Amino acid sequence: MAASTSYTAPATHANQPEPVRVTDFGRTAEGATAQLYTLRNAHGLQVSITNYGGTITQLLVPDRAGQLSDVVLGFDSLADYQSPAYRKAGPYFGALIGRYANRIAGGRFQLNGQQYTLATNNNGNALHGGLRGFDKVLWQAEPGSSPAGPTLRLSYLSPDGEEGYPGNLHVTVTYTLTHDNALQLDYTATTDQATPVNLTNHTYFNLALGRNADVLNHEVQLAADRYTVVNDSQIPTGEQRPVAGTPFDFTAPQAIGSRIAQVPGGYDHNWELRQPTDLQPAASVYEPTTGRTLDVATSQPGVQFYTANFLDGSLTGKAGITYGKHAGLCLETQHFPDSPNQPRFPSTILEPGQTFSATTVYRFGVRAAE
């Protein structure tokens, strides 16, 4: 592992954090060197992100006693993210997802009278960008600083025809670790041909990682009154069903484990957020043993709440922790699954001359013992 280097941006805050620290993270299968960028805010919160897949590998936040510890699933080396076991399991730990997050039925859609066929990688459907989505490419990285906190700007050009999608898509994702203890992701994209775009991040949170093997005691609240019904292949049927009276009702805080047995396979569904705005509350999470809280706000219309149903103990991550079923939870802010084939859903088509723009904020805090 190479010695650490640092990028020092101009001071923009009275309590200037450490500069962005840069270290080599390993080599890709193609022989390119990936790097790891570590951002630290004025209060000691710390996030590490590799430009391989834009992957969040570590996130240190305090518990109610002020003890900093990691709250995301992942690995310490690039080799682990490229291992056969990881590729087979396909959990997308911490990665940027695109060109289209979630599923497109049959790997097909029609646009402007033309049918497009995508790479399929999930029961005959296209999932999370295909065989080599944005999670498996090396992004151009630019560390920096803003008045809000240290930043990392990642850029990628997805060429016309990649994984079957039309158009040259220029994507930029900026991570900001703010001085008020939030991790903000700002997404933008432009294209030279009409194309579906649905971008998200696939971080698995466990606010008691290393203390609790699963997240079933985490209390979750979602700002949604309806969810998207799916078939056995996780493809939307088109029905948008009220959550009231169902185990999908998280309009008030509920422990994940209280009703998950009533959902075959576990939670892996899209909830429709109530009032899409520039930045709206989407979800909140509370972990009672550590007191940690996570509040999510987004400009996206939906959130995919996923409870790591397919982890089976075959992957061992940081600090020797084995990741079993329900070891983490994902709150993937995004558009709805299969939107290119669902005319009633909000459109995901980006046209030339338009700019896709979205923001998601993950804010961390603590709650006193009850």
Short mmCIF file of C-alpha atoms in Angstrom, two decimals:
data_model
loop_
_atom_site.label_atom_id
_atom_site.label_comp_id
_atom_site.label_asym_id
_atom_site.label_seq_id
_atom_site.Cartn_x
_atom_site.Cartn_y
_atom_site.Cartn_z
CA MET A 1 0.00 0.00 0.00
CA ALA A 2 1.43 3.39 -1.00
CA ALA A 3 2.10 6.10 1.55
CA SER A 4 -0.70 8.58 2.16
CA THR A 5 -0.83 11.82 0.23
CA SER A 6 -3.07 14.80 0.90
CA TYR A 7 -4.93 17.48 -0.99
CA THR A 8 -5.26 20.74 0.94
CA ALA A 9 -8.03 23.08 -0.17
CA PRO A 10 -8.34 26.71 0.97
CA ALA A 11 -9.71 27.10 4.48
CA THR A 12 -13.45 27.79 4.40
CA HIS A 13 -14.47 27.00 7.96
CA ALA A 14 -13.32 28.21 11.35
CA ASN A 15 -12.65 24.61 12.41
CA GLN A 16 -10.93 23.43 9.28
CA PRO A 17 -10.95 19.63 9.01
CA GLU A 18 -7.99 17.58 7.94
CA PRO A 19 -7.32 17.78 4.22
CA VAL A 20 -8.69 15.04 2.01
CA ARG A 21 -6.35 12.08 2.41
CA VAL A 22 -5.56 9.99 -0.67
CA THR A 23 -4.10 6.47 -0.67
CA ASP A 24 -3.74 3.72 -3.25
CA PHE A 25 -6.53 1.15 -2.86
CA GLY A 26 -5.38 -1.54 -5.27
CA ARG A 27 -5.43 -2.42 -8.94
CA THR A 28 -8.45 -3.17 -11.09
CA ALA A 29 -8.68 -6.27 -13.25
CA GLU A 30 -7.58 -4.05 -16.16
CA GLY A 31 -4.44 -2.99 -14.28
CA ALA A 32 -5.47 0.57 -13.37
CA THR A 33 -4.80 1.92 -9.88
CA ALA A 34 -7.83 2.77 -7.78
CA GLN A 35 -7.53 5.28 -4.99
CA LEU A 36 -9.21 5.80 -1.64
CA TYR A 37 -10.24 9.32 -0.58
CA THR A 38 -10.87 9.99 3.10
CA LEU A 39 -12.85 13.10 4.10
CA ARG A 40 -13.08 14.32 7.69
CA ASN A 41 -15.31 17.13 8.94
CA ALA A 42 -14.81 19.62 11.77
CA HIS A 43 -16.38 17.24 14.32
CA GLY A 44 -14.34 14.17 13.44
CA LEU A 45 -16.86 12.35 11.25
CA GLN A 46 -15.00 10.51 8.55
CA VAL A 47 -15.94 8.87 5.26
CA SER A 48 -13.73 6.90 2.88
CA ILE A 49 -14.69 6.60 -0.78
CA THR A 50 -12.86 4.83 -3.59
CA ASN A 51 -13.10 6.01 -7.17
CA TYR A 52 -13.67 2.37 -8.11
CA GLY A 53 -17.44 2.41 -8.42
CA GLY A 54 -17.71 5.56 -6.29
CA THR A 55 -17.90 3.12 -3.39
CA ILE A 56 -18.29 4.26 0.22
CA THR A 57 -16.03 1.83 2.09
CA GLN A 58 -16.14 3.29 5.60
CA LEU A 59 -18.20 5.85 7.52
CA LEU A 60 -17.26 6.73 11.11
CA VAL A 61 -19.95 8.42 13.21
CA PRO A 62 -20.34 8.80 17.00
CA ASP A 63 -22.70 6.92 19.29
CA ARG A 64 -24.44 8.53 22.29
CA ALA A 65 -21.22 8.18 24.32
CA GLY A 66 -19.26 10.02 21.63
CA GLN A 67 -17.48 6.88 20.44
CA LEU A 68 -16.73 6.93 16.71
CA SER A 69 -17.19 3.67 14.84
CA ASP A 70 -17.97 2.39 11.37
CA VAL A 71 -21.64 2.08 10.33
CA VAL A 72 -21.43 0.72 6.75
CA LEU A 73 -20.77 -2.72 5.31
CA GLY A 74 -17.76 -3.15 3.05
CA PHE A 75 -14.14 -4.23 2.68
CA ASP A 76 -10.63 -2.95 3.33
CA SER A 77 -9.20 -3.69 -0.11
CA LEU A 78 -10.12 -3.46 -3.76
CA ALA A 79 -9.30 -7.15 -4.18
CA ASP A 80 -12.27 -8.03 -1.95
CA TYR A 81 -14.63 -5.92 -4.11
CA GLN A 82 -13.41 -7.80 -7.19
CA SER A 83 -13.29 -11.31 -5.70
CA PRO A 84 -15.31 -14.16 -7.26
CA ALA A 85 -17.28 -14.54 -4.01
CA TYR A 86 -18.28 -10.88 -4.05
CA ARG A 87 -19.16 -10.92 -7.75
CA LYS A 88 -21.30 -14.02 -7.19
CA ALA A 89 -23.11 -12.49 -4.21
CA GLY A 90 -23.56 -9.15 -5.98
CA PRO A 91 -24.51 -6.95 -2.99
CA TYR A 92 -23.18 -3.65 -4.46
CA PHE A 93 -21.80 -2.54 -1.06
CA GLY A 94 -21.64 1.26 -0.95
CA ALA A 95 -21.48 1.70 -4.72
CA LEU A 96 -22.83 4.26 -7.16
CA ILE A 97 -25.51 2.64 -9.29
CA GLY A 98 -26.31 3.45 -12.93
CA ARG A 99 -27.06 3.93 -15.72
CA TYR A 100 -30.36 2.67 -14.33
CA ALA A 101 -30.74 1.71 -10.66
CA ASN A 102 -33.12 -1.12 -9.81
CA ARG A 103 -34.73 -3.32 -12.47
CA ILE A 104 -35.90 -2.99 -16.06
CA ALA A 105 -38.20 -5.86 -17.04
CA GLY A 106 -36.75 -8.29 -19.56
CA GLY A 107 -33.87 -5.91 -20.20
CA ARG A 108 -35.98 -4.13 -22.82
CA PHE A 109 -37.69 -0.78 -23.33
CA GLN A 110 -38.99 1.32 -26.21
CA LEU A 111 -38.01 4.93 -26.72
CA ASN A 112 -38.99 7.19 -29.61
CA GLY A 113 -40.22 4.21 -31.61
CA GLN A 114 -37.08 2.15 -31.19
CA GLN A 115 -36.67 -0.91 -28.99
CA TYR A 116 -33.49 -1.20 -26.94
CA THR A 117 -32.10 -4.45 -25.55
CA LEU A 118 -29.97 -4.27 -22.40
CA ALA A 119 -27.54 -6.61 -20.75
CA THR A 120 -29.51 -8.83 -18.36
CA ASN A 121 -28.11 -9.99 -15.03
CA ASN A 122 -31.07 -10.76 -12.74
CA ASN A 123 -33.54 -13.50 -13.70
CA GLY A 124 -33.70 -12.22 -17.26
CA ASN A 125 -34.02 -8.58 -16.16
CA ALA A 126 -31.54 -5.71 -16.19
CA LEU A 127 -30.47 -4.80 -12.66
CA HIS A 128 -28.39 -1.84 -11.44
CA GLY A 129 -26.86 -0.99 -14.79
CA GLY A 130 -26.16 -4.47 -16.12
CA LEU A 131 -23.07 -6.65 -16.18
CA ARG A 132 -20.66 -3.74 -15.82
CA GLY A 133 -22.58 -0.88 -14.32
CA PHE A 134 -21.27 2.29 -12.73
CA ASP A 135 -20.31 0.27 -9.63
CA LYS A 136 -17.53 -1.51 -11.60
CA VAL A 137 -15.87 1.39 -13.43
CA LEU A 138 -13.06 3.73 -12.41
CA TRP A 139 -14.29 7.30 -11.97
CA GLN A 140 -12.22 10.44 -12.42
CA ALA A 141 -11.76 11.99 -8.98
CA GLU A 142 -11.23 15.56 -7.82
CA PRO A 143 -10.95 16.17 -4.06
CA GLY A 144 -11.72 19.64 -2.82
CA SER A 145 -13.43 21.85 -0.31
CA SER A 146 -16.59 23.90 0.02
CA PRO A 147 -18.07 26.15 2.70
CA ALA A 148 -20.19 23.16 3.76
CA GLY A 149 -17.23 20.79 4.20
CA PRO A 150 -14.65 18.65 2.35
CA THR A 151 -15.73 17.28 -1.02
CA LEU A 152 -14.98 14.60 -3.57
CA ARG A 153 -16.16 15.10 -7.14
CA LEU A 154 -16.37 11.96 -9.30
CA SER A 155 -16.96 12.02 -13.07
CA TYR A 156 -17.62 9.33 -15.64
CA LEU A 157 -18.51 9.22 -19.34
CA SER A 158 -20.79 6.29 -20.12
CA PRO A 159 -20.35 5.82 -23.88
CA ASP A 160 -23.19 5.33 -26.34
CA GLY A 161 -24.23 1.67 -26.32
CA GLU A 162 -22.69 0.78 -22.97
CA GLU A 163 -24.73 -2.13 -21.56
CA GLY A 164 -27.23 -1.42 -24.36
CA TYR A 165 -28.19 2.14 -23.36
CA PRO A 166 -28.33 4.90 -25.99
CA GLY A 167 -26.35 8.13 -25.87
CA ASN A 168 -23.09 9.40 -24.41
CA LEU A 169 -23.96 10.12 -20.79
CA HIS A 170 -21.74 12.46 -18.77
CA VAL A 171 -22.25 11.85 -15.04
CA THR A 172 -20.90 13.76 -12.05
CA VAL A 173 -21.44 12.85 -8.40
CA THR A 174 -20.17 15.13 -5.65
CA TYR A 175 -19.83 13.87 -2.08
CA THR A 176 -19.75 16.51 0.67
CA LEU A 177 -19.10 15.65 4.31
CA THR A 178 -20.74 18.64 5.93
CA HIS A 179 -19.76 20.35 9.15
CA ASP A 180 -23.25 19.66 10.53
CA ASN A 181 -22.65 15.89 10.32
CA ALA A 182 -24.28 14.93 7.05
CA LEU A 183 -23.05 13.16 3.95
CA GLN A 184 -24.55 14.84 0.90
CA LEU A 185 -24.54 13.35 -2.59
CA ASP A 186 -25.26 15.64 -5.56
CA TYR A 187 -25.82 13.93 -8.90
CA THR A 188 -25.86 15.53 -12.36
CA ALA A 189 -25.94 14.03 -15.86
CA THR A 190 -26.24 15.18 -19.46
CA THR A 191 -26.68 13.22 -22.68
CA ASP A 192 -26.52 13.62 -26.47
CA GLN A 193 -29.40 11.13 -27.05
CA ALA A 194 -32.59 10.45 -25.17
CA THR A 195 -31.88 7.77 -22.56
CA PRO A 196 -33.23 6.43 -19.25
CA VAL A 197 -31.29 7.67 -16.21
CA ASN A 198 -31.79 6.52 -12.64
CA LEU A 199 -28.87 7.07 -10.26
CA THR A 200 -28.49 6.09 -6.62
CA ASN A 201 -26.04 4.91 -3.98
CA HIS A 202 -26.24 1.39 -2.54
CA THR A 203 -24.72 1.78 0.93
CA TYR A 204 -25.69 -0.79 3.56
CA PHE A 205 -26.07 0.83 6.99
CA ASN A 206 -25.85 -0.91 10.34
CA LEU A 207 -25.81 1.73 13.06
CA ALA A 208 -24.54 -0.88 15.54
CA LEU A 209 -22.07 -2.61 13.22
CA GLY A 210 -19.80 -4.93 15.19
CA ARG A 211 -22.24 -5.04 18.10
CA ASN A 212 -25.39 -6.34 16.41
CA ALA A 213 -25.19 -8.96 13.66
CA ASP A 214 -28.38 -7.71 12.01
CA VAL A 215 -30.52 -4.59 11.79
CA LEU A 216 -33.82 -6.09 12.94
CA ASN A 217 -33.87 -3.84 16.04
CA HIS A 218 -33.41 -0.66 13.96
CA GLU A 219 -36.53 1.51 14.03
CA VAL A 220 -37.44 2.89 10.61
CA GLN A 221 -39.88 5.56 9.50
CA LEU A 222 -40.62 6.30 5.83
CA ALA A 223 -42.34 9.42 4.52
CA ALA A 224 -44.55 7.42 2.20
CA ASP A 225 -48.21 6.39 2.10
CA ARG A 226 -47.94 4.05 -0.90
CA TYR A 227 -45.52 1.46 -2.19
CA THR A 228 -44.94 -0.11 -5.58
CA VAL A 229 -46.31 -3.67 -5.79
CA VAL A 230 -43.97 -6.14 -7.52
CA ASN A 231 -44.24 -9.68 -8.87
CA ASP A 232 -42.05 -12.65 -7.93
CA SER A 233 -39.21 -11.24 -10.08
CA GLN A 234 -39.33 -7.87 -8.29
CA ILE A 235 -40.83 -6.19 -11.37
CA PRO A 236 -43.63 -3.67 -10.70
CA THR A 237 -47.12 -4.79 -11.59
CA GLY A 238 -48.14 -1.15 -12.04
CA GLU A 239 -50.20 -1.11 -8.84
CA GLN A 240 -49.40 1.64 -6.34
CA ARG A 241 -50.88 0.30 -3.11
CA PRO A 242 -51.56 2.18 0.15
CA VAL A 243 -49.36 1.02 3.03
CA ALA A 244 -52.11 1.42 5.64
CA GLY A 245 -52.96 -1.85 7.35
CA THR A 246 -49.99 -3.70 5.82
CA PRO A 247 -46.48 -4.63 7.03
CA PHE A 248 -45.26 -1.92 4.61
CA ASP A 249 -46.64 0.83 6.85
CA PHE A 250 -43.68 2.77 8.22
CA THR A 251 -45.53 6.07 8.55
CA ALA A 252 -44.70 5.76 12.26
CA PRO A 253 -41.42 4.29 13.52
CA GLN A 254 -41.36 0.49 13.46
CA ALA A 255 -38.64 -2.00 14.36
CA ILE A 256 -37.67 -3.80 11.15
CA GLY A 257 -37.97 -7.17 12.83
CA SER A 258 -41.49 -6.56 14.12
CA ARG A 259 -43.21 -7.48 10.83
CA ILE A 260 -40.55 -8.60 8.38
CA ALA A 261 -41.73 -12.22 8.65
CA GLN A 262 -44.99 -11.11 7.04
CA VAL A 263 -43.13 -10.05 3.87
CA PRO A 264 -41.96 -13.06 1.84
CA GLY A 265 -38.22 -12.71 1.32
CA GLY A 266 -37.98 -9.51 3.36
CA TYR A 267 -38.24 -5.86 2.44
CA ASP A 268 -36.98 -4.96 -1.05
CA HIS A 269 -39.58 -2.50 -2.35
CA ASN A 270 -39.97 1.02 -3.62
CA TRP A 271 -41.88 3.45 -1.40
CA GLU A 272 -43.38 6.50 -3.12
CA LEU A 273 -42.45 9.65 -1.24
CA ARG A 274 -45.33 11.98 -0.42
CA GLN A 275 -44.45 15.35 -1.90
CA PRO A 276 -41.52 15.44 -4.29
CA THR A 277 -39.73 18.75 -3.81
CA ASP A 278 -36.20 20.03 -4.17
CA LEU A 279 -35.32 18.27 -0.91
CA GLN A 280 -37.91 16.33 1.10
CA PRO A 281 -37.72 14.05 4.15
CA ALA A 282 -37.58 10.45 3.03
CA ALA A 283 -36.62 8.22 5.96
CA SER A 284 -35.37 8.15 9.52
CA VAL A 285 -33.61 5.36 11.40
CA TYR A 286 -32.92 4.93 15.11
CA GLU A 287 -30.72 2.25 16.67
CA PRO A 288 -31.54 2.00 20.40
CA THR A 289 -28.39 0.31 21.74
CA THR A 290 -26.01 2.97 20.39
CA GLY A 291 -28.44 5.88 20.20
CA ARG A 292 -27.38 6.62 16.63
CA THR A 293 -29.88 8.19 14.27
CA LEU A 294 -29.93 8.58 10.50
CA ASP A 295 -32.23 10.99 8.68
CA VAL A 296 -32.47 10.88 4.90
CA ALA A 297 -33.71 13.72 2.69
CA THR A 298 -33.85 13.63 -1.10
CA SER A 299 -35.12 15.30 -4.25
CA GLN A 300 -35.90 11.87 -5.73
CA PRO A 301 -39.53 10.58 -5.90
CA GLY A 302 -38.91 7.19 -4.28
CA VAL A 303 -36.78 5.19 -1.87
CA GLN A 304 -35.99 1.49 -2.18
CA PHE A 305 -35.89 0.07 1.34
CA TYR A 306 -33.88 -3.15 1.30
CA THR A 307 -32.99 -5.35 4.28
CA ALA A 308 -30.04 -7.36 2.91
CA ASN A 309 -32.17 -10.43 2.37
CA PHE A 310 -29.63 -12.20 0.16
CA LEU A 311 -26.56 -11.95 2.36
CA ASP A 312 -25.83 -15.47 3.60
CA GLY A 313 -22.61 -15.33 5.61
CA SER A 314 -20.36 -16.10 2.63
CA LEU A 315 -18.74 -12.64 2.77
CA THR A 316 -16.44 -11.45 5.55
CA GLY A 317 -15.83 -7.73 5.70
CA LYS A 318 -13.90 -5.20 7.73
CA ALA A 319 -12.73 -6.21 11.21
CA GLY A 320 -13.50 -9.83 10.37
CA ILE A 321 -17.25 -9.29 10.53
CA THR A 322 -19.28 -11.91 8.67
CA TYR A 323 -22.24 -10.44 6.79
CA GLY A 324 -25.29 -12.64 7.25
CA LYS A 325 -28.93 -12.13 6.39
CA HIS A 326 -30.25 -8.68 7.37
CA ALA A 327 -26.73 -7.48 8.32
CA GLY A 328 -27.54 -4.04 6.93
CA LEU A 329 -30.27 -1.88 5.48
CA CYS A 330 -30.30 0.19 2.31
CA LEU A 331 -32.25 3.38 1.66
CA GLU A 332 -31.72 3.81 -2.07
CA THR A 333 -33.21 7.15 -3.11
CA GLN A 334 -34.20 6.88 -6.76
CA HIS A 335 -36.95 6.81 -9.37
CA PHE A 336 -39.29 3.84 -9.50
CA PRO A 337 -38.24 0.42 -10.87
CA ASP A 338 -38.98 -0.32 -14.53
CA SER A 339 -40.16 3.24 -15.18
CA PRO A 340 -39.28 3.08 -18.92
CA ASN A 341 -42.01 0.40 -19.24
CA GLN A 342 -44.49 1.96 -16.79
CA PRO A 343 -46.12 5.07 -18.30
CA ARG A 344 -47.90 5.95 -15.02
CA PHE A 345 -44.60 6.28 -13.14
CA PRO A 346 -42.54 9.51 -13.12
CA SER A 347 -40.44 9.62 -16.28
CA THR A 348 -36.74 8.75 -16.15
CA ILE A 349 -35.99 9.81 -19.74
CA LEU A 350 -33.24 12.42 -20.05
CA GLU A 351 -33.26 14.39 -23.30
CA PRO A 352 -30.39 16.23 -25.00
CA GLY A 353 -30.20 19.78 -23.66
CA GLN A 354 -31.60 18.73 -20.27
CA THR A 355 -29.61 18.17 -17.07
CA PHE A 356 -30.47 15.40 -14.66
CA SER A 357 -30.03 16.73 -11.15
CA ALA A 358 -30.68 15.05 -7.80
CA THR A 359 -29.55 15.43 -4.20
CA THR A 360 -29.64 13.03 -1.25
CA VAL A 361 -28.54 13.91 2.28
CA TYR A 362 -27.73 11.35 4.98
CA ARG A 363 -27.67 13.19 8.34
CA PHE A 364 -26.31 11.53 11.47
CA GLY A 365 -27.12 12.23 15.10
CA VAL A 366 -27.71 10.62 18.46
CA ARG A 367 -30.65 10.26 20.82
CA ALA A 368 -30.36 10.11 24.59
CA ALA A 369 -31.13 6.81 26.31
CA GLU A 370 -34.83 6.35 27.06
#
